[in-house]
Coordinates of C-alpha atoms in Angstrom, one line a residue:
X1 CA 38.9 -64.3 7.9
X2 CA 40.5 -62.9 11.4
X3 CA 42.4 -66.5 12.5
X4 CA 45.5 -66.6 14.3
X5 CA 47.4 -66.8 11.4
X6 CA 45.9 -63.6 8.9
X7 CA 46.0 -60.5 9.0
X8 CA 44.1 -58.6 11.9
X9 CA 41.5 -55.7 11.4
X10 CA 43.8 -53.2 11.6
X11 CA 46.3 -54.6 9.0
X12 CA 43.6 -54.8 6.4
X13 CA 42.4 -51.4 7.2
X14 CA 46.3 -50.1 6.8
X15 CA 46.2 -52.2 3.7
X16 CA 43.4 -51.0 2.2
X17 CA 44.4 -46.9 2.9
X18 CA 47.6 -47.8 0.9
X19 CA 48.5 -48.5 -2.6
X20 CA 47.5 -51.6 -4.2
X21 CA 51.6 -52.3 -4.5
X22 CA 52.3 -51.6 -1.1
X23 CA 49.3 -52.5 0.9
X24 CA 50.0 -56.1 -1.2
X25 CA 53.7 -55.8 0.3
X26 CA 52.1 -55.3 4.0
X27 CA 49.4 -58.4 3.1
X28 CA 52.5 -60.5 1.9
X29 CA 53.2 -62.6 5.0
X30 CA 49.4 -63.6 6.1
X31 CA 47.7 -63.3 2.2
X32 CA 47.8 -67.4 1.9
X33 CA 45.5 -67.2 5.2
X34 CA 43.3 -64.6 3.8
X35 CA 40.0 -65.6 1.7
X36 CA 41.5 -63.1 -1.2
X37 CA 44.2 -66.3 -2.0
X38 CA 42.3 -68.5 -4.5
X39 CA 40.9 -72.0 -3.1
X40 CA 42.8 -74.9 -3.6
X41 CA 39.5 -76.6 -5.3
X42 CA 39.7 -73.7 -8.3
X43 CA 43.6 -74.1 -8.5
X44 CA 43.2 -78.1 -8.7
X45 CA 40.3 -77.8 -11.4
X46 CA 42.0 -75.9 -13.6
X47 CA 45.3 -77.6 -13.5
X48 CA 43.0 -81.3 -14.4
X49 CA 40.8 -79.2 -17.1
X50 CA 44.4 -77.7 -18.3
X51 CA 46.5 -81.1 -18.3
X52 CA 44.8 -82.4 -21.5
X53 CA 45.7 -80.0 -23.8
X54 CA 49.5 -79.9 -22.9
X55 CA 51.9 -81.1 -22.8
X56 CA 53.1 -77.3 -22.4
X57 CA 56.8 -76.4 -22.4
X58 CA 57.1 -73.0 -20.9
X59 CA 54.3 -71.1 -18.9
X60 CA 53.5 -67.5 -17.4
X61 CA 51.5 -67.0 -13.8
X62 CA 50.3 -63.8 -14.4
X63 CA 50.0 -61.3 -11.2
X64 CA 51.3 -64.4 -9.5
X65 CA 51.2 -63.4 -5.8
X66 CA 52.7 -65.5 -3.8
X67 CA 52.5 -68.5 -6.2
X68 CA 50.0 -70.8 -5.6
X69 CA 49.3 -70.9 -9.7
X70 CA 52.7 -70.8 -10.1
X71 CA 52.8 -74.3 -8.4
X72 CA 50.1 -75.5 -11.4
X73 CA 52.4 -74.3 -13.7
X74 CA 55.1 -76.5 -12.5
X75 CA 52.8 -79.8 -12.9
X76 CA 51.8 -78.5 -16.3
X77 CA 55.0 -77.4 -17.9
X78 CA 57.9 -79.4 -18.8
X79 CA 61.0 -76.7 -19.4
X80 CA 60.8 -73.4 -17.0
X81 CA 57.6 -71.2 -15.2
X82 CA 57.8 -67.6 -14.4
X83 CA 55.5 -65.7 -12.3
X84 CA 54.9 -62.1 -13.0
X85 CA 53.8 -59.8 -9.9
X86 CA 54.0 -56.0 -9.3
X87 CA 54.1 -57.0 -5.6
X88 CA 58.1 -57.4 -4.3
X89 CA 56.4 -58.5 -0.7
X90 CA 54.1 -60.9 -2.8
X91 CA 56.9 -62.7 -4.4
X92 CA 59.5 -62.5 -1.8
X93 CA 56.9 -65.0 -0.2
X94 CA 56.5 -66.7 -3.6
X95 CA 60.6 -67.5 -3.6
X96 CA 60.0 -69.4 -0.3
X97 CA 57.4 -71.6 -1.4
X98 CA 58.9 -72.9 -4.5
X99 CA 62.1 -73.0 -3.6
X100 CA 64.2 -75.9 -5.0
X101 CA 62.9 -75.7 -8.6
X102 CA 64.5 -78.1 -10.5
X103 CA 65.6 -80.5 -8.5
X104 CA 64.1 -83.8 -9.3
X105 CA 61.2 -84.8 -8.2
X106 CA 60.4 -86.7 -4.9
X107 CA 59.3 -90.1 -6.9
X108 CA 62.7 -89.9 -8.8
X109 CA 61.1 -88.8 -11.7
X110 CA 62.1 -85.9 -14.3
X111 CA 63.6 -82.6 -13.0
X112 CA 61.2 -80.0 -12.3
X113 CA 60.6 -77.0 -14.3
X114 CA 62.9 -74.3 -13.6
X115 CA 61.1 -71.1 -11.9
X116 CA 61.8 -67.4 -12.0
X117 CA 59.6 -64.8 -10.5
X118 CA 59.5 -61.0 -12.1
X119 CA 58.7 -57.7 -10.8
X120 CA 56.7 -56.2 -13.4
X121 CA 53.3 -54.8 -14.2
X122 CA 51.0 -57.0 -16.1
X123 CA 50.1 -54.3 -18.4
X124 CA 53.5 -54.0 -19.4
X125 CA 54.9 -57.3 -19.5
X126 CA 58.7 -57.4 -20.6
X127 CA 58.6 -60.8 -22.5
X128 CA 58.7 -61.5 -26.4
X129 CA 56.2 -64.5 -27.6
X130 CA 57.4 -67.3 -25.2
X131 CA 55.0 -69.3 -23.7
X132 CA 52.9 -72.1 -24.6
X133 CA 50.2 -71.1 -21.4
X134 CA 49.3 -68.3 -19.5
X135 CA 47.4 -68.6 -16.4
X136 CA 45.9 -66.1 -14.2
X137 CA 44.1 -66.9 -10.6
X138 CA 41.9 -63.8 -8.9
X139 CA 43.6 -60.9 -10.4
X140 CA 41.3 -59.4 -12.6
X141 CA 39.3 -57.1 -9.7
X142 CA 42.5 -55.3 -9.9
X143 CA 42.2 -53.5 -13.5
X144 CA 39.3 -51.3 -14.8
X145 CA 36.9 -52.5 -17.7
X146 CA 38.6 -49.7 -19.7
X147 CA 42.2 -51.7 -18.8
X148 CA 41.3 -54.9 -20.2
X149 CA 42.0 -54.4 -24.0
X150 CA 45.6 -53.5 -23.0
X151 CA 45.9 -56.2 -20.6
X152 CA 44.9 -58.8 -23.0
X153 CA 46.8 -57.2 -25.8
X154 CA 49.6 -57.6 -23.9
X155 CA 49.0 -61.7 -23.0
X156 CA 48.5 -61.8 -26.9
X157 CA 52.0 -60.6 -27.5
X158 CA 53.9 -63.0 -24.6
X159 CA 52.3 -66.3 -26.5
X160 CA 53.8 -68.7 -29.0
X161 CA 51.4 -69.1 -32.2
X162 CA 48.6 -71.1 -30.4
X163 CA 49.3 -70.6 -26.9
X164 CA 46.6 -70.2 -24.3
X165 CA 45.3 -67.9 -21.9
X166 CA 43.2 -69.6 -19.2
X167 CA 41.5 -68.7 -16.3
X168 CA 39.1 -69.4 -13.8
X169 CA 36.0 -67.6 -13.7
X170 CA 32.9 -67.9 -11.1
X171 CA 29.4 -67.4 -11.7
X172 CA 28.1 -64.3 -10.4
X173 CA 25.6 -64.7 -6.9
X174 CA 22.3 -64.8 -7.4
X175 CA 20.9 -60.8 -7.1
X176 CA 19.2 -60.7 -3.8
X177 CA 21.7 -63.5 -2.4
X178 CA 24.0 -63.1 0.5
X179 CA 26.9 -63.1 -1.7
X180 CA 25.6 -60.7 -4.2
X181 CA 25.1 -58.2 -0.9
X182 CA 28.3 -59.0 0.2
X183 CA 30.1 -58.1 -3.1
X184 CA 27.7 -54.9 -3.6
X185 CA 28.8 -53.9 -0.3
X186 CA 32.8 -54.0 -0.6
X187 CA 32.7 -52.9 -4.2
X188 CA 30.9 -49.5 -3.3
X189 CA 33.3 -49.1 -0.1
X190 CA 36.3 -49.3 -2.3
X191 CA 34.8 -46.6 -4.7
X192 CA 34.0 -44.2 -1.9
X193 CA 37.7 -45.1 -0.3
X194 CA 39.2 -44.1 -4.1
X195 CA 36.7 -41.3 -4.2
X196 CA 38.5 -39.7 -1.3
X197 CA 41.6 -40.7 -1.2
X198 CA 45.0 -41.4 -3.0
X199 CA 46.9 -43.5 -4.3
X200 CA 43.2 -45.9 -5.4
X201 CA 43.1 -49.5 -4.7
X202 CA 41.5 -50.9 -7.8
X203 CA 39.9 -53.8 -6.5
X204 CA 36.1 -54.2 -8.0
X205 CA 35.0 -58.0 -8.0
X206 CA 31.5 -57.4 -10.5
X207 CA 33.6 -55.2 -12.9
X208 CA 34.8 -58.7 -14.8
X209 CA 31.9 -59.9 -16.9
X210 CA 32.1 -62.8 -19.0
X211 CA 30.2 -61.3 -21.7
X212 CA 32.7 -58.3 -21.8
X213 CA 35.6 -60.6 -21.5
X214 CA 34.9 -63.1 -24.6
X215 CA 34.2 -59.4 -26.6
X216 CA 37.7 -58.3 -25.3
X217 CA 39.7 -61.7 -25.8
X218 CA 38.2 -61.7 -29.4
X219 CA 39.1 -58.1 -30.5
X220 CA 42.8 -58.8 -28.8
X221 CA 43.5 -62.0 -31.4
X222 CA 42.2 -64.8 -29.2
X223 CA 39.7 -67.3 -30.0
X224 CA 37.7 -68.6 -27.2
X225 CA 36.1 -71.7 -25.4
X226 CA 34.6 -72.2 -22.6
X227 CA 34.9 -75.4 -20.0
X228 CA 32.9 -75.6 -17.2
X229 CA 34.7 -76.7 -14.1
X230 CA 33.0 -80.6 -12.6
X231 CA 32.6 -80.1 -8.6
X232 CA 30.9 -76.8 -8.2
X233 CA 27.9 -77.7 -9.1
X234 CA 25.2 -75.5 -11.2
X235 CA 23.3 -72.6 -10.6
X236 CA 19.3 -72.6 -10.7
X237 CA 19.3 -71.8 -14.7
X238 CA 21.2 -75.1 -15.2
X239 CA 24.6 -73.3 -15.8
X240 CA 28.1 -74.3 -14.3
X241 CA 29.0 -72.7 -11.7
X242 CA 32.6 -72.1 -12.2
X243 CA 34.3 -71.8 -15.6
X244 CA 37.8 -72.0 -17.2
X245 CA 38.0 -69.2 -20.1
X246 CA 40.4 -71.0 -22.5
X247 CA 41.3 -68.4 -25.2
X248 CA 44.2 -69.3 -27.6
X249 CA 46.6 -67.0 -29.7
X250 CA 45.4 -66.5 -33.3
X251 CA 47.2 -63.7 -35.6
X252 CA 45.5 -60.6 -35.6
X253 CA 45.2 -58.5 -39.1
X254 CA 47.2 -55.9 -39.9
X255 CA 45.9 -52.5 -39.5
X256 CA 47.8 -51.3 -42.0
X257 CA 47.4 -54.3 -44.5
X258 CA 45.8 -53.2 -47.6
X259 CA 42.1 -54.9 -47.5
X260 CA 41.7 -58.3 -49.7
X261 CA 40.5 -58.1 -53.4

């Protein structure tokens, strides 16, 4: 993690003491050399497993940081991309990597998508339903199980009739593993950091179960497929490894609607 180019110990410590807004501002500059940004093998799957069920005219990067899943968007959608981020520091680096957005592209082709990047909170997104896809890399550590029906309710709301919400979404490591260690050991320092101090910095990476999720995504108005992502390989139960949660917009009842006869 500590090369010349990310953030020293002390940054992430000053990071972590902070809110998740601002220690995300202070992270800004070196997060794309940090293992938090997500892999450029994940970002490549999903925009290959994605590209078959476009074309897609408008799309949302939800918490977009400094917009590497923005950049799928752009090969995915044909008219404009917006990235969505409650980080300023996070997106003012996001403006520099995609600038010139629609300009045409360097093969001579078709203009680019246009881009805009928002400052907003992703459970409060200020958009009516329009987007044909929503895409989301390495967020979801940041917001409680208790968040998620909100969260999700809200994606509901931004999407066209029949849009899609997709995501990546690794298999957990095997108890006992290195990796499962690892991930016990940072989750329970984060609780005793938010047990003892304030603002918290939500960030719990075995709070997002799969199980939980498709339960969440259903009772939100979204039906659900799973695709399992070719290159990672399986795990020992013959399982992928890494999957895309594809859920698309379907209406949800009325409440108030009297029941059928």
């Amino acid at each position: 993690m500590f090369t010349p180019q990310g953030p020293t110990l002390r940054e992430l410590t000053v990071q972590a003491l902070s809110s998740i807004e601002h220690g995300y501002d202070l992270l800004a500059p070196k997060f794309d050399h940090t293992p938090f940004r997500t892999p450029d093998a994940i970002l490549e799957a999903v925009g290959k497993a994605l590209a078959p069920m476009g074309p897609f005219a408008t799309g949302l990067d939800l918490c977009c940081g400094t917009g590497a899943g923005t950049e799928v968007l752009r090969e995915l959608c044909r008219e404009s991309v917006t990235g969505v981020d409650i980080s300023t520091g996070m997106l003012t680096v996001g403006r520099s990597r995609l600038g010139g957005a629609g300009s045409p592209s360097p093969a001579g082709g078709d203009p680019a998508p246009s881009v805009a990047l928002v400052r907003a909170d992703a459970r409060a997104l200020p958009f009516g339903p329009v987007f044909d896809l929503v895409v989301s890399f390495g967020a979801f550590g940041h917001f409680l199980p208790r968040e998620l029906p909100g969260l999700f309710s809200g994606v509901h709301d931004v999407l066209r009739p029949g849009g899609r919400f997709a995501f990546p979404v690794m298999a957990p490591p095997r108890p006992g593993s290195p990796g499962y260690w690892a991930l016990l050991g940072f989750d329970t320092v984060m609780r005793v950091r938010n047990a003892v101090r304030r603002p918290t910095f939500v960030m719990y990476y075995r709070t997002f179960r799969l199980g939980d999720v498709e339960r969440e995504l259903t009772r939100a108005g979204f039906r659900t497929e799973l695709h399992a992502l070719t290159g990672f390989g399986r795990g020992r139960d013959g399982s992928p490894r890494a999957r895309m949660v594809v859920a698309t917009r379907a209406d949800r009842p009325d409440p108030t609607s009297p029941p059928a006869a």
